[in-house]
Amino acid sequence: MITAYITHPHCMRHLMGPTHPESPKRLEAIRARLALTGILTHTMQSDAPPVTRETLALAHSLQYLDALEAHAPTQGLHELDGDTHMGQGTLTAARLAAGAVVRGVDQVFRHQADNVFCAVRPPGHHAERGTAMGFCFYNNIAVGLAHARQRHGVERVAVLDFDVHQGNGTVDIFKNDPGVLICSSFQSPFYPWRYQQGQWDNVLNTPLSAGADGHEFRRRVEAQWLPALQAFKPQLVLLSAGFDAHRDDPMGGLNLLEDDYYWVTQLALDIARVYAEGRLVSALEGGYHLDSLATSVEAHLKALLGLPLGHP
C-alpha cells in the first residue's frame, strides 16, 4: 500500500492574524506528531505544485478569481468576512492547497500511489463557486474533482465530508450534478447555516446534534452513506477530512475520537477498493485543537497506510 503525503512549506505563509484558529501551528502540530511516531517514514512525501488558473476555473467563476486577486494585499490583512482574511501569502498557499489535490488525483490515476493525504491549508470546503467564507478561498476538493473529470474522464466521484461544519461550498458547486455524490456529516444547527435543508438527489446530509458521539456518527454513516455509495459505485473517492468534530476541539460540540476517524477512513477505503480500484484522495479541512488534530490525522494516516490503530 503506497500512501502519498503532499504538502508544501509555503502553506505556512497564509496568516489571518495572531489569534486566528486557522493558523500555521496546525500543520506544525501534524508534522511534529507524524515525525515523532515515525508515520511519515511510511509515506511517499512530495511538495504540492501551484494549481493553474485554468484548473481553478473548472470549479470557480472567473469573476470570483479576478476579485480574489484584486483584493490580495501587499501588506497587512484584507477582510473578506469576519472569519476569512487575506494576507500577503494567502493566495500562494491557497494555490498550493488546491494543487496538492490535483497532484493527488493524478497520482492515483497514474498508479503512482494507492491513496493520498494532502496536509494543506487554507482549507477549502466552505468556498463556493463565487464566494470565500469559513476560512476558505479555493475549494480544494472541488478543484481536484473537476480536474479528475477533465483530465482522467471520471464519470462518478464520491465526496465524503466529515467535519463539524457542513461542506456548503462543495454542495454549491456540485448540487444537482448526477456524476457527483456528496455525503456530509456535521453538527446541526450550526455554521454555515446554508444548504443543510435542501433536497438534491446527489447530496446526502447527515446532521448530528451537539453532543453526538462516535456511536451515533457510525450508526448514521452506515445507515445513510453506505447504501448510497454502493448504489452510486464511484470511480474516485475524495475525502474532505475535518477533525474539528473531535471531543476536545473548541470549534463545535461533537464528541468523536481518534478511533472514529480511523473507522470512517477504513469505510471510505473499502468503498474505493470495491468500486474505484482503490483510488482515494483526502484533503485536510478543519481541526483546531492542536493535540487532537495531530493524533486524529495520525489515525487517519494509519488507516490509509493499512496499519493498525495501535501501531507503532
Short mmCIF file of C-alpha atoms in Angstrom, two decimals, residues 55-311:
data_model
loop_
_atom_site.label_atom_id
_atom_site.label_comp_id
_atom_site.label_asym_id
_atom_site.label_seq_id
_atom_site.Cartn_x
_atom_site.Cartn_y
_atom_site.Cartn_z
CA THR A 55 -7.92 24.44 -13.41
CA LEU A 56 -9.34 26.74 -10.72
CA ALA A 57 -11.86 27.98 -13.29
CA LEU A 58 -13.27 24.47 -13.59
CA ALA A 59 -14.80 24.96 -10.11
CA HIS A 60 -14.88 28.73 -9.57
CA SER A 61 -16.18 31.62 -11.65
CA LEU A 62 -13.66 33.84 -13.44
CA GLN A 63 -15.23 36.88 -11.79
CA TYR A 64 -14.52 35.37 -8.37
CA LEU A 65 -10.93 34.50 -9.25
CA ASP A 66 -10.39 38.06 -10.50
CA ALA A 67 -11.89 39.50 -7.32
CA LEU A 68 -9.64 37.45 -5.07
CA GLU A 69 -6.56 38.53 -6.98
CA ALA A 70 -7.68 42.17 -6.86
CA HIS A 71 -8.15 42.00 -3.08
CA ALA A 72 -4.80 40.35 -2.34
CA PRO A 73 -2.95 42.80 -0.06
CA THR A 74 0.70 43.78 -0.38
CA GLN A 75 0.79 44.36 3.36
CA GLY A 76 -1.50 43.76 6.31
CA LEU A 77 -4.79 41.90 6.04
CA HIS A 78 -7.82 42.28 3.79
CA GLU A 79 -11.04 41.11 5.44
CA LEU A 80 -13.43 39.22 3.16
CA ASP A 81 -15.76 38.43 6.06
CA GLY A 82 -15.49 38.34 9.83
CA ASP A 83 -13.74 34.95 9.76
CA THR A 84 -11.87 34.99 6.47
CA HIS A 85 -8.91 37.31 5.90
CA MET A 86 -6.31 37.54 3.15
CA GLY A 87 -2.64 38.25 3.83
CA GLN A 88 0.34 38.55 1.53
CA GLY A 89 0.86 34.79 1.45
CA THR A 90 -2.76 33.71 1.24
CA LEU A 91 -3.22 33.12 -2.47
CA THR A 92 0.16 31.41 -2.78
CA ALA A 93 -0.84 28.98 -0.05
CA ALA A 94 -4.33 28.53 -1.49
CA ARG A 95 -2.97 27.71 -4.95
CA LEU A 96 -0.69 25.11 -3.40
CA ALA A 97 -3.52 23.61 -1.34
CA ALA A 98 -5.66 23.13 -4.45
CA GLY A 99 -2.62 22.00 -6.41
CA ALA A 100 -1.96 19.29 -3.84
CA VAL A 101 -5.34 17.69 -4.51
CA VAL A 102 -4.82 17.94 -8.26
CA ARG A 103 -1.45 16.20 -7.89
CA GLY A 104 -3.02 13.57 -5.64
CA VAL A 105 -5.69 12.83 -8.24
CA ASP A 106 -3.01 12.44 -10.91
CA GLN A 107 -1.00 10.11 -8.67
CA VAL A 108 -3.83 7.67 -8.04
CA PHE A 109 -4.83 7.57 -11.70
CA ARG A 110 -1.23 7.09 -12.83
CA HIS A 111 -0.78 4.27 -10.28
CA GLN A 112 1.97 6.22 -8.52
CA ALA A 113 0.10 5.91 -5.21
CA ASP A 114 -2.81 3.89 -3.89
CA ASN A 115 -4.18 6.77 -1.84
CA VAL A 116 -3.17 10.30 -0.88
CA PHE A 117 -3.37 12.68 2.06
CA CYS A 118 -2.94 16.40 1.42
CA ALA A 119 -1.70 18.19 4.56
CA VAL A 120 -2.53 21.69 3.38
CA ARG A 121 -4.04 24.98 4.40
CA PRO A 122 -6.12 27.03 3.88
CA PRO A 123 -8.96 24.52 3.94
CA GLY A 124 -11.47 24.55 1.11
CA HIS A 125 -14.89 23.01 1.65
CA HIS A 126 -16.70 26.25 2.53
CA ALA A 127 -15.53 28.06 -0.63
CA GLU A 128 -18.46 28.29 -3.05
CA ARG A 129 -18.28 28.88 -6.77
CA GLY A 130 -18.14 32.63 -6.28
CA THR A 131 -17.75 33.19 -2.53
CA ALA A 132 -14.95 32.88 0.02
CA MET A 133 -16.08 32.05 3.55
CA GLY A 134 -15.33 29.94 6.60
CA PHE A 135 -11.51 30.30 6.34
CA CYS A 136 -11.68 29.01 2.72
CA PHE A 137 -10.70 30.63 -0.60
CA TYR A 138 -10.46 27.88 -3.22
CA ASN A 139 -12.43 24.67 -2.81
CA ASN A 140 -9.53 22.22 -2.92
CA ILE A 141 -11.64 19.08 -3.22
CA ALA A 142 -13.94 20.60 -5.83
CA VAL A 143 -10.97 21.70 -7.93
CA GLY A 144 -9.46 18.22 -7.73
CA LEU A 145 -12.79 16.65 -8.65
CA ALA A 146 -13.23 18.89 -11.69
CA HIS A 147 -9.67 18.09 -12.77
CA ALA A 148 -10.35 14.36 -12.45
CA ARG A 149 -13.28 14.70 -14.81
CA GLN A 150 -11.45 16.81 -17.37
CA ARG A 151 -8.06 15.05 -17.33
CA HIS A 152 -8.98 11.46 -16.50
CA GLY A 153 -12.53 11.19 -17.81
CA VAL A 154 -14.05 10.17 -14.49
CA GLU A 155 -17.83 9.87 -14.64
CA ARG A 156 -18.74 9.22 -10.97
CA VAL A 157 -16.99 10.81 -7.99
CA ALA A 158 -18.00 10.47 -4.34
CA VAL A 159 -17.10 13.20 -1.84
CA LEU A 160 -17.19 12.14 1.81
CA ASP A 161 -17.07 15.18 4.08
CA PHE A 162 -16.70 14.54 7.82
CA ASP A 163 -16.29 17.81 9.67
CA VAL A 164 -18.11 19.65 12.44
CA HIS A 165 -19.30 22.04 9.70
CA GLN A 166 -21.14 21.12 6.52
CA GLY A 167 -19.18 21.48 3.27
CA ASN A 168 -21.51 24.07 1.79
CA GLY A 169 -19.04 25.09 -0.90
CA THR A 170 -18.85 21.62 -2.39
CA VAL A 171 -22.65 21.44 -2.35
CA ASP A 172 -22.90 24.86 -4.02
CA ILE A 173 -20.60 23.80 -6.85
CA PHE A 174 -22.00 20.30 -7.49
CA LYS A 175 -25.64 20.26 -6.34
CA ASN A 176 -27.89 18.56 -8.91
CA ASP A 177 -24.83 17.05 -10.64
CA PRO A 178 -25.62 13.35 -11.21
CA GLY A 179 -21.94 12.50 -11.60
CA VAL A 180 -21.13 13.59 -8.04
CA LEU A 181 -22.37 12.08 -4.79
CA ILE A 182 -21.77 14.27 -1.71
CA CYS A 183 -22.06 12.68 1.75
CA SER A 184 -21.62 15.25 4.50
CA SER A 185 -21.77 14.80 8.28
CA PHE A 186 -21.87 17.87 10.52
CA GLN A 187 -23.23 19.38 13.70
CA SER A 188 -26.67 20.92 13.25
CA PRO A 189 -27.96 23.54 13.73
CA PHE A 190 -24.58 25.16 13.17
CA TYR A 191 -22.47 27.21 10.78
CA PRO A 192 -22.61 27.66 7.78
CA TRP A 193 -26.42 27.82 8.06
CA ARG A 194 -26.96 27.13 4.34
CA TYR A 195 -27.58 24.11 2.12
CA GLN A 196 -28.44 21.98 5.13
CA GLN A 197 -32.16 21.70 4.39
CA GLY A 198 -32.05 21.48 0.60
CA GLN A 199 -33.22 18.41 -1.23
CA TRP A 200 -30.90 17.42 -4.05
CA ASP A 201 -30.72 13.88 -5.31
CA ASN A 202 -26.93 13.83 -5.18
CA VAL A 203 -26.46 15.42 -1.71
CA LEU A 204 -26.78 13.28 1.40
CA ASN A 205 -26.71 15.45 4.52
CA THR A 206 -26.14 13.70 7.84
CA PRO A 207 -26.79 16.28 10.59
CA LEU A 208 -25.72 15.38 14.13
CA SER A 209 -26.98 17.07 17.27
CA ALA A 210 -24.50 18.71 19.64
CA GLY A 211 -23.19 16.05 21.99
CA ALA A 212 -23.40 13.23 19.45
CA ASP A 213 -20.61 10.70 19.89
CA GLY A 214 -18.83 8.17 17.75
CA HIS A 215 -21.54 5.55 18.18
CA GLU A 216 -24.17 7.87 16.72
CA PHE A 217 -21.81 9.01 13.95
CA ARG A 218 -21.04 5.44 12.91
CA ARG A 219 -24.66 4.36 13.06
CA ARG A 220 -25.79 7.22 10.83
CA VAL A 221 -22.96 6.82 8.34
CA GLU A 222 -23.55 3.09 7.98
CA ALA A 223 -27.31 3.56 7.57
CA GLN A 224 -27.19 6.52 5.16
CA TRP A 225 -23.86 6.68 3.37
CA LEU A 226 -23.15 3.02 2.67
CA PRO A 227 -26.31 2.21 0.67
CA ALA A 228 -25.92 5.40 -1.36
CA LEU A 229 -22.26 4.72 -2.10
CA GLN A 230 -22.93 1.11 -3.05
CA ALA A 231 -25.66 2.21 -5.46
CA PHE A 232 -23.54 5.03 -6.91
CA LYS A 233 -20.36 2.95 -7.47
CA PRO A 234 -17.84 5.82 -7.51
CA GLN A 235 -14.76 5.65 -9.71
CA LEU A 236 -12.91 8.01 -7.37
CA VAL A 237 -13.38 8.75 -3.66
CA LEU A 238 -12.45 12.18 -2.30
CA LEU A 239 -12.39 13.00 1.40
CA SER A 240 -12.89 16.40 2.97
CA ALA A 241 -11.21 15.33 6.20
CA GLY A 242 -12.17 17.65 9.03
CA PHE A 243 -11.09 16.81 12.57
CA ASP A 244 -12.95 19.56 14.44
CA ALA A 245 -15.74 17.13 15.39
CA HIS A 246 -13.29 15.71 17.94
CA ARG A 247 -14.39 15.77 21.57
CA ASP A 248 -11.58 18.17 22.52
CA ASP A 249 -12.00 20.66 19.68
CA PRO A 250 -13.32 24.06 20.76
CA MET A 251 -14.94 24.80 17.39
CA GLY A 252 -18.04 22.65 17.95
CA GLY A 253 -19.89 20.28 20.20
CA LEU A 254 -19.49 16.80 18.73
CA ASN A 255 -17.62 14.04 20.56
CA LEU A 256 -15.72 11.97 18.00
CA LEU A 257 -12.43 10.31 18.90
CA GLU A 258 -9.38 9.08 17.00
CA ASP A 259 -10.81 5.60 16.52
CA ASP A 260 -13.89 7.12 14.84
CA TYR A 261 -11.67 8.81 12.25
CA TYR A 262 -9.78 5.55 11.75
CA TRP A 263 -13.11 3.76 11.25
CA VAL A 264 -14.59 6.22 8.72
CA THR A 265 -11.31 6.21 6.78
CA GLN A 266 -11.44 2.42 6.58
CA LEU A 267 -15.04 2.63 5.36
CA ALA A 268 -14.01 5.05 2.61
CA LEU A 269 -11.10 2.80 1.65
CA ASP A 270 -13.41 -0.21 1.41
CA ILE A 271 -15.67 1.69 -0.99
CA ALA A 272 -12.67 2.80 -3.03
CA ARG A 273 -11.31 -0.75 -3.25
CA VAL A 274 -14.62 -2.24 -4.38
CA TYR A 275 -15.62 0.40 -6.94
CA ALA A 276 -12.66 2.72 -7.68
CA GLU A 277 -9.62 0.42 -7.91
CA GLY A 278 -8.58 1.85 -4.53
CA ARG A 279 -8.35 5.45 -5.77
CA LEU A 280 -8.82 7.79 -2.79
CA VAL A 281 -7.56 11.33 -2.16
CA SER A 282 -8.02 13.08 1.18
CA ALA A 283 -7.51 16.78 1.98
CA LEU A 284 -7.33 18.43 5.39
CA GLU A 285 -10.27 20.63 6.31
CA GLY A 286 -10.99 21.62 9.94
CA GLY A 287 -9.34 20.75 13.23
CA TYR A 288 -8.26 23.46 15.68
CA HIS A 289 -7.27 21.74 18.93
CA LEU A 290 -3.65 21.11 18.07
CA ASP A 291 -3.10 17.92 20.06
CA SER A 292 -6.30 16.18 18.96
CA LEU A 293 -5.82 17.39 15.38
CA ALA A 294 -2.39 15.77 15.29
CA THR A 295 -3.48 12.46 16.81
CA SER A 296 -6.59 12.34 14.62
CA VAL A 297 -4.56 12.87 11.45
CA GLU A 298 -2.22 10.15 12.70
CA ALA A 299 -5.20 7.77 12.99
CA HIS A 300 -6.39 8.81 9.53
CA LEU A 301 -2.98 8.11 8.00
CA LYS A 302 -2.63 4.76 9.77
CA ALA A 303 -5.88 3.67 8.13
CA LEU A 304 -4.70 4.90 4.73
CA LEU A 305 -1.43 3.01 5.17
CA GLY A 306 -3.17 -0.18 6.28
CA LEU A 307 -1.56 -0.03 9.72
CA PRO A 308 -3.40 -0.96 12.92
CA LEU A 309 -4.53 1.95 15.06
CA GLY A 310 -2.24 0.84 17.87
CA HIS A 311 0.92 0.93 15.69
#
